[in-house]
Short mmCIF file of C-alpha atoms in Angstrom, two decimals:
data_model
loop_
_atom_site.label_atom_id
_atom_site.label_comp_id
_atom_site.label_asym_id
_atom_site.label_seq_id
_atom_site.Cartn_x
_atom_site.Cartn_y
_atom_site.Cartn_z
CA MET A 29 61.63 27.52 52.20
CA ILE A 30 64.20 29.27 49.98
CA THR A 31 64.66 27.49 46.67
CA HIS A 32 68.19 27.14 45.32
CA GLY A 33 68.48 28.92 41.98
CA ASN A 34 69.49 26.93 38.92
CA LYS A 35 71.61 29.67 37.35
CA ILE A 36 73.51 32.81 38.40
CA LYS A 37 72.05 36.12 37.30
CA LEU A 38 73.74 39.45 38.05
CA ILE A 39 71.86 42.73 38.21
CA ALA A 40 73.49 46.14 38.63
CA GLY A 41 71.96 49.32 39.94
CA ASN A 42 73.35 52.78 39.26
CA ALA A 43 75.53 53.03 42.39
CA CYS A 44 78.58 51.02 41.27
CA PRO A 45 78.23 49.92 37.61
CA LYS A 46 82.01 49.65 37.12
CA LEU A 47 82.41 47.19 39.99
CA ALA A 48 79.37 45.22 38.82
CA LEU A 49 80.88 44.91 35.33
CA GLU A 50 84.21 43.73 36.78
CA ILE A 51 82.43 41.12 38.91
CA SER A 52 80.53 39.88 35.84
CA GLN A 53 83.81 39.59 33.94
CA LYS A 54 85.40 37.63 36.80
CA LEU A 55 82.44 35.24 36.83
CA ARG A 56 82.20 35.19 33.03
CA THR A 57 78.50 35.91 33.48
CA PRO A 58 76.95 38.88 31.64
CA LEU A 59 74.93 41.43 33.54
CA CYS A 60 71.17 41.08 33.13
CA ASP A 61 69.42 43.41 30.74
CA VAL A 62 67.80 45.74 33.25
CA GLU A 63 66.79 49.36 32.90
CA VAL A 64 67.02 51.32 36.16
CA GLY A 65 66.05 54.99 35.95
CA THR A 66 63.57 57.54 37.21
CA PHE A 67 60.22 58.82 36.06
CA SER A 68 59.78 62.54 35.46
CA ASP A 69 58.54 63.04 39.03
CA GLY A 70 61.65 61.37 40.52
CA GLU A 71 60.14 57.96 41.29
CA ILE A 72 62.40 54.95 40.67
CA SER A 73 61.72 52.97 37.50
CA VAL A 74 62.94 49.36 37.11
CA GLN A 75 62.33 47.16 34.10
CA ILE A 76 63.83 43.65 33.98
CA LYS A 77 64.03 42.68 30.32
CA GLU A 78 64.82 38.97 30.65
CA SER A 79 63.49 36.01 32.63
CA VAL A 80 64.87 35.41 36.13
CA ARG A 81 62.40 32.67 37.09
CA GLY A 82 64.05 30.10 39.35
CA ASN A 83 67.47 31.79 39.12
CA ASP A 84 69.96 32.73 41.85
CA VAL A 85 69.96 36.52 41.43
CA PHE A 86 72.61 38.83 42.89
CA VAL A 87 71.71 42.52 43.01
CA ILE A 88 74.91 44.61 43.12
CA GLN A 89 74.26 48.02 44.66
CA SER A 90 76.24 50.09 47.19
CA THR A 91 74.06 52.37 49.27
CA SER A 92 76.44 55.31 48.97
CA HIS A 93 75.75 58.90 47.83
CA PRO A 94 73.02 59.63 46.87
CA VAL A 95 72.19 57.28 49.73
CA ASN A 96 68.39 57.43 49.76
CA ASN A 97 68.11 57.14 45.99
CA ASN A 98 70.45 54.13 45.87
CA ILE A 99 68.62 52.41 48.73
CA MET A 100 65.31 52.90 46.94
CA GLU A 101 66.76 51.51 43.71
CA LEU A 102 67.92 48.41 45.62
CA LEU A 103 64.51 47.89 47.21
CA VAL A 104 62.59 48.28 43.96
CA MET A 105 64.95 45.89 42.13
CA ILE A 106 64.54 43.27 44.88
CA ASP A 107 60.75 43.62 44.81
CA ALA A 108 60.69 43.31 41.02
CA LEU A 109 62.80 40.12 41.20
CA ARG A 110 60.62 38.60 43.91
CA ARG A 111 57.50 39.25 41.83
CA ALA A 112 59.29 37.74 38.80
CA SER A 113 59.72 34.44 40.73
CA ALA A 114 63.52 34.54 41.21
CA GLY A 115 64.75 31.45 43.07
CA ARG A 116 66.98 33.26 45.60
CA ILE A 117 67.78 36.96 45.85
CA THR A 118 71.07 38.13 47.35
CA ALA A 119 71.58 41.83 48.00
CA VAL A 120 75.26 42.51 47.27
CA ILE A 121 75.93 45.74 49.18
CA PRO A 122 79.69 46.52 49.08
CA TYR A 123 79.10 49.66 51.18
CA TYR A 124 76.18 49.67 53.62
CA GLY A 125 74.88 53.21 54.15
CA TYR A 126 73.43 54.38 57.48
CA ALA A 127 75.76 51.90 59.23
CA ARG A 128 76.94 54.55 61.69
CA GLN A 129 73.38 55.07 62.96
CA ASP A 130 73.52 51.78 64.85
CA ARG A 131 72.51 52.85 68.37
CA LYS A 132 70.71 55.53 70.34
CA ALA A 133 73.41 58.04 71.19
CA GLN A 134 70.82 60.44 72.59
CA ALA A 135 67.21 60.28 73.72
CA ARG A 136 64.73 59.77 70.87
CA ASP A 137 67.45 58.94 68.31
CA PRO A 138 66.47 56.46 65.59
CA ILE A 139 68.46 53.28 64.91
CA THR A 140 68.40 53.69 61.15
CA ALA A 141 70.85 50.87 60.40
CA LYS A 142 68.30 48.43 61.82
CA LEU A 143 65.45 50.10 59.91
CA ILE A 144 67.29 49.67 56.58
CA ALA A 145 68.05 46.03 57.42
CA ASP A 146 64.36 45.39 58.07
CA ILE A 147 63.30 47.11 54.84
CA VAL A 148 65.78 45.11 52.72
CA THR A 149 64.45 41.89 54.27
CA THR A 150 60.81 42.90 53.80
CA ALA A 151 61.45 43.81 50.16
CA GLY A 152 62.33 40.17 49.52
CA ALA A 153 66.10 39.66 49.90
CA ASP A 154 67.03 36.14 51.04
CA ARG A 155 70.57 37.02 52.11
CA VAL A 156 73.06 39.90 52.15
CA LEU A 157 76.67 40.00 50.99
CA THR A 158 78.61 43.03 52.22
CA MET A 159 82.06 44.22 53.30
CA ASP A 160 83.46 45.85 56.45
CA LEU A 161 80.31 46.95 58.22
CA HIS A 162 81.10 49.90 60.50
CA SER A 163 80.26 47.65 63.45
CA PRO A 164 80.37 43.84 62.99
CA GLN A 165 77.33 43.62 65.29
CA LEU A 166 75.24 45.05 62.44
CA GLN A 167 75.05 41.52 61.04
CA GLY A 168 72.61 40.79 63.86
CA PHE A 169 70.29 43.54 62.64
CA PHE A 170 69.26 41.29 59.72
CA ASP A 171 66.81 38.42 60.08
CA ILE A 172 68.39 36.77 57.03
CA PRO A 173 71.92 35.34 56.52
CA VAL A 174 74.71 37.91 56.14
CA ASP A 175 78.09 37.14 54.57
CA HIS A 176 80.51 39.76 55.86
CA LEU A 177 83.69 40.08 53.78
CA LEU A 178 86.80 41.74 55.20
CA GLY A 179 88.67 44.52 53.41
CA ILE A 180 92.01 44.30 55.25
CA PRO A 181 93.25 41.15 53.42
CA VAL A 182 92.46 42.78 50.05
CA LEU A 183 94.27 45.99 51.02
CA ALA A 184 97.21 44.04 52.47
CA ASN A 185 97.67 42.03 49.27
CA ALA A 186 97.62 45.24 47.20
CA LEU A 187 100.05 47.04 49.52
CA LEU A 188 102.50 44.15 49.46
CA LYS A 189 102.86 44.68 45.70
CA GLU A 190 103.97 48.30 46.18
CA PRO A 191 107.78 48.67 45.93
CA PHE A 192 107.99 51.34 48.64
CA ILE A 193 106.02 49.13 51.05
CA GLN A 194 108.26 46.16 50.25
CA LYS A 195 111.34 48.30 50.89
CA ALA A 196 109.98 49.72 54.16
CA ILE A 197 109.09 46.24 55.45
CA LYS A 198 112.50 44.89 54.49
CA GLU A 199 114.25 47.74 56.30
CA GLU A 200 111.84 47.46 59.27
CA ASP A 201 110.86 51.10 58.76
CA LEU A 202 107.09 50.63 58.34
CA MET A 203 104.71 51.46 61.19
CA ILE A 204 100.98 50.70 61.01
CA VAL A 205 98.91 53.43 62.67
CA SER A 206 95.35 53.39 63.98
CA PRO A 207 93.71 56.85 63.67
CA ASP A 208 91.94 56.30 67.00
CA VAL A 209 91.52 53.73 69.76
CA GLY A 210 88.31 52.38 68.21
CA SER A 211 90.10 51.30 65.02
CA ALA A 212 92.99 49.61 66.84
CA ASN A 213 91.80 46.04 66.19
CA ARG A 214 91.57 46.67 62.45
CA ALA A 215 95.04 48.24 62.37
CA ARG A 216 96.40 45.36 64.46
CA VAL A 217 95.24 42.86 61.83
CA MET A 218 97.01 44.87 59.12
CA ALA A 219 100.16 45.06 61.25
CA SER A 220 100.06 41.28 61.66
CA LYS A 221 99.65 40.70 57.94
CA LEU A 222 102.52 43.04 57.02
CA GLY A 223 104.72 41.99 59.94
CA CYS A 224 104.98 45.52 61.39
CA ASN A 225 104.56 47.28 64.71
CA LEU A 226 101.46 49.27 65.68
CA ALA A 227 100.97 52.86 66.86
CA ILE A 228 97.77 54.65 67.87
CA VAL A 229 96.78 58.30 67.54
CA ASP A 230 95.09 59.18 70.83
CA LYS A 231 92.58 61.96 70.33
CA ARG A 232 89.39 63.51 71.59
CA ARG A 233 86.50 65.21 69.81
CA PRO A 234 85.42 68.53 71.36
CA LYS A 235 82.61 68.83 68.76
CA ALA A 236 81.15 66.79 65.90
CA ASN A 237 83.54 66.58 62.92
CA GLN A 238 86.28 68.26 64.97
CA MET A 239 89.26 66.36 66.31
CA GLU A 240 92.05 67.36 68.63
CA VAL A 241 95.10 65.11 68.80
CA MET A 242 96.41 64.52 72.31
CA HIS A 243 99.44 62.28 71.78
CA ILE A 244 100.75 59.29 69.83
CA VAL A 245 101.06 55.87 71.46
CA GLY A 246 104.12 54.25 69.92
CA ASP A 247 107.44 55.40 68.50
CA VAL A 248 106.99 56.60 64.92
CA LYS A 249 110.09 58.79 64.71
CA GLY A 250 111.87 58.29 61.38
CA LYS A 251 109.30 55.70 60.28
CA HIS A 252 107.15 55.32 57.18
CA CYS A 253 103.61 55.37 58.62
CA LEU A 254 100.51 53.70 57.16
CA ILE A 255 97.19 54.80 58.69
CA VAL A 256 94.48 52.13 58.50
CA ASP A 257 90.73 52.87 58.78
CA ASP A 258 87.44 51.34 57.68
CA MET A 259 86.06 54.50 56.05
CA ILE A 260 87.05 58.08 55.33
CA ASP A 261 84.14 60.53 55.33
CA THR A 262 85.12 64.20 55.68
CA ALA A 263 88.82 63.19 56.08
CA GLY A 264 89.28 65.46 59.11
CA THR A 265 90.39 62.66 61.44
CA ILE A 266 92.86 61.06 59.06
CA CYS A 267 94.40 64.33 57.83
CA GLN A 268 94.91 65.70 61.34
CA GLY A 269 96.25 62.35 62.46
CA ALA A 270 98.74 62.35 59.58
CA LYS A 271 99.83 65.88 60.47
CA ALA A 272 100.37 64.83 64.09
CA LEU A 273 102.50 61.87 63.03
CA ILE A 274 104.84 64.24 61.21
CA GLU A 275 104.84 67.21 63.58
CA ILE A 276 104.53 65.47 66.96
CA GLY A 277 105.84 61.98 66.25
CA GLY A 278 108.58 62.85 63.78
CA ALA A 279 107.47 60.32 61.14
CA LYS A 280 109.38 60.27 57.86
CA ASP A 281 106.20 60.23 55.72
CA VAL A 282 102.57 59.10 55.92
CA TYR A 283 100.42 56.87 53.74
CA ALA A 284 96.84 55.77 54.38
CA CYS A 285 94.32 53.12 53.36
CA CYS A 286 90.64 52.45 53.94
CA THR A 287 87.84 50.17 52.78
CA HIS A 288 85.14 52.75 52.04
CA PRO A 289 86.07 56.13 50.46
CA VAL A 290 82.94 58.11 51.36
CA LEU A 291 84.84 61.41 50.82
CA SER A 292 82.01 63.81 51.52
CA GLY A 293 82.10 67.60 51.95
CA PRO A 294 85.66 68.99 52.18
CA ALA A 295 87.33 65.56 52.09
CA VAL A 296 89.03 65.86 48.69
CA ASP A 297 90.40 69.34 49.40
CA ARG A 298 91.66 68.20 52.79
CA LEU A 299 93.41 65.20 51.26
CA ASN A 300 94.97 67.33 48.53
CA ASN A 301 96.35 69.73 51.14
CA SER A 302 97.40 67.04 53.63
CA VAL A 303 100.79 65.45 54.27
CA ILE A 304 99.42 62.06 53.13
CA GLU A 305 101.49 60.82 50.20
CA LYS A 306 99.03 58.19 48.89
CA LEU A 307 95.61 56.93 49.94
CA PHE A 308 94.74 53.34 48.97
CA VAL A 309 90.97 52.73 48.82
CA LEU A 310 88.78 49.80 47.90
CA ASP A 311 86.23 50.46 45.16
CA THR A 312 83.19 49.58 47.29
CA ILE A 313 82.06 53.12 46.44
CA GLN A 314 82.43 54.33 42.86
CA LEU A 315 84.12 57.72 42.97
CA PRO A 316 83.05 60.42 40.52
CA ILE A 317 85.75 61.80 38.25
CA GLU A 318 86.17 64.99 40.29
CA LYS A 319 87.17 62.91 43.34
CA CYS A 320 89.71 60.76 41.51
CA ILE A 321 92.73 62.82 42.54
CA PRO A 322 96.32 61.58 41.98
CA LYS A 323 96.78 60.79 45.69
CA ILE A 324 94.00 58.20 45.62
CA VAL A 325 94.93 54.68 44.49
CA PRO A 326 91.86 52.45 43.90
CA VAL A 327 92.02 48.72 44.66
CA SER A 328 89.40 46.43 43.15
CA VAL A 329 87.19 44.14 45.24
CA ALA A 330 85.73 42.44 42.17
CA GLU A 331 87.69 39.23 42.70
CA ILE A 332 86.67 38.64 46.32
CA PHE A 333 83.02 39.52 45.63
CA GLY A 334 83.06 37.30 42.54
CA ASP A 335 84.47 34.41 44.58
CA ALA A 336 81.88 34.98 47.31
CA ILE A 337 79.01 34.99 44.81
CA LYS A 338 80.24 31.73 43.29
CA ARG A 339 80.54 30.14 46.73
CA ILE A 340 77.04 31.24 47.72
CA PHE A 341 75.65 29.79 44.50
CA ASP A 342 77.53 26.50 45.05
CA ASP A 343 76.51 26.37 48.75
CA ARG A 344 80.16 26.43 49.81
CA PRO A 345 81.54 28.32 52.84
CA VAL A 346 82.39 31.97 52.33
CA SER A 347 84.50 32.05 55.51
CA GLU A 348 87.52 30.71 53.61
CA LEU A 349 87.75 34.09 51.87
CA TYR A 350 88.31 35.95 55.15
CA GLU A 351 92.03 35.28 54.92
#
């Protein structure tokens, strides 16, 4: 039986220290004194320098680049807390790495998303708090409770404060665009929240990381377009989609937003050279300085994660935060 902790304790790994600090400020709860580093041979070193016995402990750690190192940090921190007699341990994973490896696409493929879920559970986590899993079905990969926060409401609230978005909505010139058919539901939710119409970029992939646009479903001519996606990795899909909106659809200009800015490989260069005016991203992944280009506008998720942590501690429903 899981024992309810008598006090909130927050622990931060090295993946997203800025977000962890913002969450601690929202909750008015200082981060625990924990030293997370590596030994000379590369092994993870964790030293918890204060008592966590009987406490409700929340370990804040995105499993973003370097993915394997950050996952190992998370596992070692959870194990250390379990052995230190923490009351309940919640793994707060704003971005869940390996989420795209969620099925066998070919013979003998691993299902790594399930493997990571099993390892987190075995390490000693009692529940998981995350945001915008690549596939909602991933929640079923865990044998422990999963609270799955949604990024679209956070992005929508931030976008509604932007003067150019307000103007475009007022003049009925804003079109929400899904970069592919698979993301249509997500874009539809954004369109509903902003009171706009929806268009879809219909495309096919001849090879991995290559995308060929076929046509655009919806009239975007003369419109301000906002592309909505859950994550941007190499940025090939979103940049080519934006180009198609201008050249094929006749859009006036293109903006974009996403929950997880993975931005690997040539992503930053592609964004810099793209027709995208601004890219709004949630800070589920802490971007290094070299990736913080002027086009990227970060939006904090500290408030919603802070509220979720407080609700979990108080045994109140987290579902109220979905809107």
